């Protein structure tokens, strides 16, 4: 996005790509369907973006007249690359083919046609009277008039975003907050009886952590709990808020207590609870996290509607979909230029912000890249 804004007749724009091919994390994002954005008002969209760098009104990265690039603009941009889109029932926007590769091919072709040079296997290795790179032809130093850094955060390091840049920028006087996992699962040491439920989807429940509430689906995995429903409340859970699961969010306490007051007869405890809760996976979670179960129907209903979510902490950065932390807001001016390094701008997950999955991550990366590229172009013009 930055290169697209900088490309112009008479300008030489180089994209130095560390990996053998471009945009590997973008391609990974499209592995199960490329969720480009979410079709909702910009104000609602921006409210989902939090962190030390991008406040709820993200200083125009999404919504300022001069530089608006919210959901509507992402849709127009993708269609301008010849990509047909559709909007799902939850407002999430996808390419009709669901994949990232057709969009990426069209985008790279447009950049190259516009004079942008993409150099693969060019890995930045620090400052040396310019920017030093390890390349297939040996060490190289380049001294551009303006630079946009888009080196990613710290999640999925094997795709390229390994945060190797952090000590170099800190040494140059740029304040960087420590990275933490975001949109990640949580480790759970399951008991032996839970082993038969590994891989099962948890549906029709609500999870709460602090002010965050999720009704999305999630999965009981070998190492813990993962999935969109968990990611919605992951930041609050990571930051210390206690989590709880409502196993019957569409029933009141009294209604559930009425079901649990029916005589058990000769039914096993599990089968009796399944009649009340309607799902063996919900029963398994109640038995796992709720024992000893109270005998009183109302107390048992209260437990089932506020079941403590017992976990052993978040999964690591290497498994997280995204990361929180990065270049602090006070290290940047309003144009995403590094105050300690005039002429150097930063964008994307390098910056200290986070957002849930659902199109918020990609759109904000695109928007900040565009913003940084526009600002760098203005600096060149001056």
Coordinates of C-alpha atoms in Angstrom, one line a residue:
X1 CA 0.0 0.0 0.0
X2 CA 2.9 2.4 0.8
X3 CA 4.6 1.5 -2.5
X4 CA 1.4 2.2 -4.4
X5 CA 1.1 5.7 -2.9
X6 CA 4.8 6.5 -3.5
X7 CA 4.9 5.2 -7.1
X8 CA 5.0 8.1 -9.6
X9 CA 6.8 9.1 -12.8
X10 CA 10.4 9.9 -12.0
X11 CA 10.4 8.2 -8.6
X12 CA 12.3 5.0 -8.0
X13 CA 10.4 2.8 -5.5
X14 CA 11.9 -0.4 -4.1
X15 CA 10.2 -3.0 -2.0
X16 CA 12.8 -5.0 -0.1
X17 CA 11.1 -8.3 0.7
X18 CA 13.0 -10.5 3.2
X19 CA 11.3 -13.8 2.1
X20 CA 11.7 -15.7 -1.2
X21 CA 8.2 -14.6 -2.2
X22 CA 6.0 -11.6 -1.2
X23 CA 3.2 -11.4 1.3
X24 CA 3.4 -14.8 2.9
X25 CA 1.3 -13.8 6.0
X26 CA -1.3 -12.3 3.6
X27 CA -1.5 -15.6 1.9
X28 CA -1.7 -17.4 5.2
X29 CA -4.6 -15.1 6.1
X30 CA -6.4 -16.4 3.0
X31 CA -5.8 -20.1 3.8
X32 CA -9.3 -20.6 5.2
X33 CA -10.9 -17.6 3.4
X34 CA -9.5 -14.2 3.0
X35 CA -11.6 -11.9 5.3
X36 CA -10.6 -8.5 3.8
X37 CA -12.8 -6.3 5.9
X38 CA -16.2 -6.0 7.6
X39 CA -19.0 -4.0 6.0
X40 CA -20.0 -1.7 8.8
X41 CA -19.9 2.0 9.6
X42 CA -16.4 3.4 10.0
X43 CA -17.1 4.6 13.6
X44 CA -18.2 1.1 14.7
X45 CA -15.3 -0.4 12.8
X46 CA -12.7 1.9 14.4
X47 CA -14.0 1.3 17.9
X48 CA -12.7 -2.3 17.6
X49 CA -9.1 -1.1 17.2
X50 CA -7.3 -0.5 20.5
X51 CA -3.8 -0.1 21.8
X52 CA -1.1 2.4 22.6
X53 CA -0.7 3.6 19.0
X54 CA -4.2 3.7 17.5
X55 CA -6.9 5.1 19.9
X56 CA -10.6 4.3 19.2
X57 CA -10.7 7.3 16.8
X58 CA -7.6 6.3 14.9
X59 CA -6.4 9.7 13.9
X60 CA -7.7 9.5 10.4
X61 CA -6.0 6.2 9.4
X62 CA -9.5 5.0 8.7
X63 CA -11.8 7.9 8.7
X64 CA -10.2 11.3 8.1
X65 CA -11.4 13.0 4.9
X66 CA -7.9 13.4 3.5
X67 CA -7.0 9.8 4.1
X68 CA -10.2 7.8 4.5
X69 CA -9.6 4.1 4.0
X70 CA -12.2 2.1 5.9
X71 CA -14.3 -0.9 4.9
X72 CA -16.0 0.8 1.9
X73 CA -12.6 1.9 0.5
X74 CA -11.2 -1.6 0.9
X75 CA -14.1 -3.0 -1.1
X76 CA -13.5 -0.5 -3.9
X77 CA -9.8 -1.1 -3.8
X78 CA -10.2 -4.9 -4.2
X79 CA -12.7 -4.6 -6.9
X80 CA -10.4 -2.2 -8.7
X81 CA -7.9 -5.1 -8.9
X82 CA -10.6 -7.2 -10.6
X83 CA -11.6 -9.2 -7.5
X84 CA -15.3 -10.1 -7.1
X85 CA -16.4 -9.9 -3.5
X86 CA -19.3 -11.1 -1.4
X87 CA -20.5 -10.1 2.1
X88 CA -21.4 -12.9 4.6
X89 CA -24.3 -12.9 7.0
X90 CA -22.1 -11.3 9.7
X91 CA -20.9 -8.5 7.5
X92 CA -17.5 -10.0 6.8
X93 CA -16.3 -9.4 3.2
X94 CA -14.5 -12.1 1.2
X95 CA -13.3 -12.6 -2.4
X96 CA -15.8 -14.9 -4.2
X97 CA -13.0 -17.4 -4.7
X98 CA -12.1 -17.1 -0.9
X99 CA -8.3 -17.1 -1.7
X100 CA -5.7 -14.4 -1.3
X101 CA -3.5 -15.4 -4.3
X102 CA -5.5 -14.0 -7.2
X103 CA -5.7 -10.6 -5.4
X104 CA -2.0 -10.7 -4.6
X105 CA -1.0 -11.5 -8.2
X106 CA -3.1 -8.7 -9.5
X107 CA -1.8 -6.3 -7.0
X108 CA 1.9 -7.1 -7.6
X109 CA 1.4 -6.9 -11.3
X110 CA -0.1 -3.4 -10.9
X111 CA 2.8 -2.3 -8.7
X112 CA 5.4 -3.6 -11.2
X113 CA 3.5 -2.0 -14.1
X114 CA 3.7 1.3 -12.1
X115 CA 7.4 1.1 -11.8
X116 CA 7.8 -0.5 -8.4
X117 CA 10.8 -2.9 -8.1
X118 CA 10.3 -5.8 -5.7
X119 CA 13.5 -7.4 -4.5
X120 CA 13.0 -10.7 -2.8
X121 CA 15.4 -12.3 -0.3
X122 CA 16.5 -8.8 0.7
X123 CA 16.5 -8.9 4.5
X124 CA 17.1 -5.7 6.5
X125 CA 19.9 -6.3 9.0
X126 CA 20.2 -2.8 10.6
X127 CA 21.6 0.6 10.1
X128 CA 25.1 1.3 8.5
X129 CA 25.2 4.8 7.1
X130 CA 21.9 3.9 5.6
X131 CA 19.9 0.6 5.5
X132 CA 22.0 -2.5 5.4
X133 CA 20.6 -5.6 3.8
X134 CA 21.7 -9.3 3.4
X135 CA 21.0 -10.2 -0.2
X136 CA 21.6 -13.1 -2.5
X137 CA 24.5 -11.1 -3.9
X138 CA 26.0 -10.3 -0.5
X139 CA 25.7 -7.3 1.8
X140 CA 24.2 -4.1 0.4
X141 CA 23.6 -0.6 1.8
X142 CA 21.0 1.7 0.3
X143 CA 20.3 5.3 1.3
X144 CA 16.7 6.2 0.2
X145 CA 15.3 9.7 0.6
X146 CA 12.2 8.3 2.4
X147 CA 11.6 4.8 3.9
X148 CA 8.4 3.0 5.0
X149 CA 9.0 0.1 7.4
X150 CA 6.4 -2.6 7.2
X151 CA 8.1 -5.4 9.0
X152 CA 5.2 -7.0 10.8
X153 CA 4.8 -7.7 14.5
X154 CA 5.9 -10.9 16.2
X155 CA 3.3 -13.6 15.4
X156 CA 3.9 -16.4 12.9
X157 CA 7.7 -15.6 12.8
X158 CA 8.3 -18.4 10.2
X159 CA 6.4 -16.2 7.7
X160 CA 8.7 -13.3 8.2
X161 CA 7.4 -11.2 11.0
X162 CA 10.1 -12.1 13.6
X163 CA 10.5 -8.7 15.3
X164 CA 14.3 -8.7 14.6
X165 CA 14.0 -5.0 14.0
X166 CA 13.1 -4.1 17.6
X167 CA 16.7 -3.7 19.0
X168 CA 17.8 -1.6 16.0
X169 CA 14.9 0.9 16.4
X170 CA 15.3 1.0 20.1
X171 CA 19.0 1.8 19.7
X172 CA 18.0 4.6 17.4
X173 CA 15.8 6.1 20.1
X174 CA 12.4 4.7 19.1
X175 CA 10.2 3.5 22.0
X176 CA 8.8 0.0 21.4
X177 CA 6.4 -1.8 23.7
X178 CA 7.0 -5.5 24.3
X179 CA 5.0 -7.8 22.0
X180 CA 2.3 -10.0 23.3
X181 CA 0.1 -12.6 21.6
X182 CA -3.3 -11.4 20.3
X183 CA -6.2 -13.3 18.8
X184 CA -4.7 -16.5 20.3
X185 CA -5.9 -19.6 22.1
X186 CA -5.4 -20.4 25.8
X187 CA -3.7 -23.4 27.2
X188 CA -5.8 -25.9 29.2
X189 CA -4.5 -29.0 30.9
X190 CA -7.5 -31.3 30.1
X191 CA -8.4 -34.2 32.4
X192 CA -8.5 -37.7 31.0
X193 CA -12.3 -37.8 30.4
X194 CA -12.0 -34.7 28.2
X195 CA -9.7 -36.5 25.7
X196 CA -12.7 -37.9 23.8
X197 CA -13.9 -34.4 23.1
X198 CA -10.7 -33.1 21.6
X199 CA -11.4 -31.5 18.2
X200 CA -15.1 -30.9 19.2
X201 CA -16.7 -27.5 18.3
X202 CA -18.3 -25.6 21.2
X203 CA -21.5 -23.9 19.9
X204 CA -24.4 -22.1 21.4
X205 CA -22.5 -20.7 24.4
X206 CA -21.4 -17.2 25.5
X207 CA -17.9 -16.4 26.9
X208 CA -17.3 -13.3 29.0
X209 CA -14.0 -11.7 30.1
X210 CA -14.2 -8.2 31.6
X211 CA -16.5 -6.1 29.3
X212 CA -15.9 -8.4 26.3
X213 CA -18.6 -10.9 25.4
X214 CA -18.5 -13.5 22.6
X215 CA -21.2 -15.8 21.1
X216 CA -18.8 -17.2 18.5
X217 CA -17.9 -20.8 18.0
X218 CA -14.6 -22.2 19.4
X219 CA -12.8 -25.6 19.5
X220 CA -11.5 -27.9 22.3
X221 CA -8.0 -28.6 21.1
X222 CA -5.2 -30.8 22.4
X223 CA -3.4 -27.9 23.9
X224 CA -6.4 -25.8 25.0
X225 CA -9.1 -23.7 23.5
X226 CA -8.9 -21.9 20.2
X227 CA -11.2 -20.3 17.6
X228 CA -13.0 -17.1 16.7
X229 CA -15.2 -17.2 19.8
X230 CA -12.2 -17.2 22.1
X231 CA -10.3 -14.6 20.0
X232 CA -13.1 -12.1 20.6
X233 CA -12.4 -12.0 24.4
X234 CA -8.7 -13.0 24.2
X235 CA -7.2 -9.6 25.0
X236 CA -9.3 -9.2 28.1
X237 CA -8.5 -12.7 29.2
X238 CA -4.8 -12.2 28.5
X239 CA -4.7 -9.0 30.5
X240 CA -6.1 -10.7 33.6
X241 CA -9.8 -10.5 33.5
X242 CA -11.4 -13.7 34.8
X243 CA -13.3 -15.7 32.1
X244 CA -16.7 -17.4 32.4
X245 CA -18.8 -19.4 30.1
X246 CA -22.6 -19.3 29.9
X247 CA -23.6 -22.7 28.7
X248 CA -27.2 -21.7 28.1
X249 CA -27.2 -18.0 27.0
X250 CA -30.7 -18.2 25.6
X251 CA -32.2 -19.5 28.8
X252 CA -32.8 -17.6 32.1
X253 CA -31.5 -18.9 35.3
X254 CA -35.0 -19.9 36.4
X255 CA -35.8 -21.6 33.1
X256 CA -32.6 -23.6 33.3
X257 CA -33.2 -24.4 36.9
X258 CA -36.6 -25.7 35.9
X259 CA -35.0 -28.2 33.6
X260 CA -32.5 -29.2 36.2
X261 CA -35.2 -29.8 38.8
X262 CA -36.7 -32.7 36.8
X263 CA -36.1 -36.1 38.5
X264 CA -33.0 -37.8 37.4
X265 CA -34.4 -41.3 37.8
X266 CA -32.1 -44.0 36.5
X267 CA -30.2 -41.7 34.1
X268 CA -26.5 -41.3 34.5
X269 CA -25.4 -37.8 35.6
X270 CA -24.0 -37.1 32.1
X271 CA -27.2 -38.1 30.3
X272 CA -29.4 -36.2 32.8
X273 CA -27.3 -33.0 32.3
X274 CA -27.4 -33.5 28.5
X275 CA -31.2 -33.5 28.6
X276 CA -31.0 -30.1 30.3
X277 CA -28.2 -28.6 28.3
X278 CA -28.8 -30.4 25.0
X279 CA -25.2 -30.9 24.1
X280 CA -22.6 -33.5 25.4
X281 CA -19.8 -31.0 24.8
X282 CA -21.5 -28.5 27.1
X283 CA -21.9 -31.2 29.7
X284 CA -18.2 -32.2 29.4
X285 CA -17.2 -28.5 30.1
X286 CA -19.5 -28.3 33.1
X287 CA -18.0 -31.5 34.5
X288 CA -14.4 -30.3 33.7
X289 CA -14.6 -26.8 35.1
X290 CA -17.6 -27.0 37.6
X291 CA -17.0 -29.9 39.9
X292 CA -18.0 -30.5 42.6
X293 CA -21.5 -29.8 41.1
X294 CA -24.1 -28.4 43.6
X295 CA -27.2 -30.5 44.2
X296 CA -29.6 -27.5 44.3
X297 CA -31.1 -26.9 40.8
X298 CA -30.9 -23.1 41.1
X299 CA -27.3 -23.2 42.2
X300 CA -26.4 -25.6 39.4
X301 CA -28.2 -23.4 36.9
X302 CA -26.2 -20.4 38.2
X303 CA -23.0 -22.4 37.8
X304 CA -23.9 -23.4 34.2
X305 CA -24.5 -19.8 33.3
X306 CA -21.3 -18.5 34.9
X307 CA -18.9 -21.4 34.6
X308 CA -15.3 -20.4 35.4
X309 CA -13.1 -20.7 32.4
X310 CA -10.0 -22.3 33.8
X311 CA -6.9 -21.9 31.7
X312 CA -3.1 -21.9 32.1
X313 CA -2.4 -18.7 30.2
X314 CA -2.3 -17.7 26.5
X315 CA -0.6 -19.7 23.8
X316 CA 2.6 -18.2 22.5
X317 CA 3.3 -15.6 19.8
X318 CA 4.4 -18.3 17.3
X319 CA 0.7 -19.6 17.3
X320 CA -1.1 -16.2 17.6
X321 CA -2.9 -14.8 14.6
X322 CA -1.6 -11.3 15.4
X323 CA 0.4 -9.5 18.1
X324 CA -0.2 -6.6 20.5
X325 CA 2.7 -4.2 21.3
X326 CA 5.1 -2.5 18.9
X327 CA 6.1 1.1 18.2
X328 CA 4.5 3.4 20.7
X329 CA 2.2 6.2 19.6
X330 CA 4.4 8.8 21.2
X331 CA 7.3 7.7 19.1
X332 CA 5.4 8.7 15.9
X333 CA 4.1 12.0 14.6
X334 CA 0.5 12.2 13.2
X335 CA 1.9 11.1 9.8
X336 CA 3.3 7.8 11.1
X337 CA 6.8 9.2 10.8
X338 CA 9.3 8.1 13.5
X339 CA 10.2 11.2 15.5
X340 CA 13.7 9.8 16.2
X341 CA 14.3 9.0 12.5
X342 CA 13.1 11.8 10.2
X343 CA 12.1 10.5 6.8
X344 CA 11.4 7.0 8.1
X345 CA 7.7 5.9 8.5
X346 CA 6.2 2.8 9.9
X347 CA 2.9 0.9 9.3
X348 CA 1.0 -2.3 10.0
X349 CA 1.6 -4.6 12.9
X350 CA 4.9 -2.9 13.7
X351 CA 2.7 -0.3 15.5
X352 CA 1.3 -0.8 19.0
X353 CA -2.4 -1.7 18.3
X354 CA -4.6 -4.7 18.2
X355 CA -8.0 -5.7 16.9
X356 CA -10.1 -8.9 16.8
X357 CA -10.3 -11.1 13.7
X358 CA -13.1 -10.3 11.3
X359 CA -11.4 -8.0 8.7
X360 CA -10.2 -5.4 11.3
X361 CA -6.6 -6.6 11.1
X362 CA -6.1 -6.5 7.3
X363 CA -8.0 -3.3 6.8
X364 CA -6.0 -1.5 9.5
X365 CA -2.7 -2.8 8.0
X366 CA -3.8 -1.6 4.6
X367 CA -5.0 1.8 5.9
X368 CA -1.8 2.5 7.9
X369 CA 0.4 1.4 4.9
X370 CA -1.5 3.8 2.7
X371 CA -1.3 6.6 5.3
X372 CA 2.5 6.2 5.7
X373 CA 3.0 6.0 1.9
X374 CA 1.0 9.2 1.4
X375 CA 3.0 11.0 4.1
X376 CA 6.3 9.9 2.6
X377 CA 5.2 11.1 -0.8
X378 CA 4.3 14.5 0.6
X379 CA 7.7 14.7 2.3
X380 CA 9.4 14.0 -1.0
X381 CA 7.3 16.6 -2.8
X382 CA 8.4 19.2 -0.2

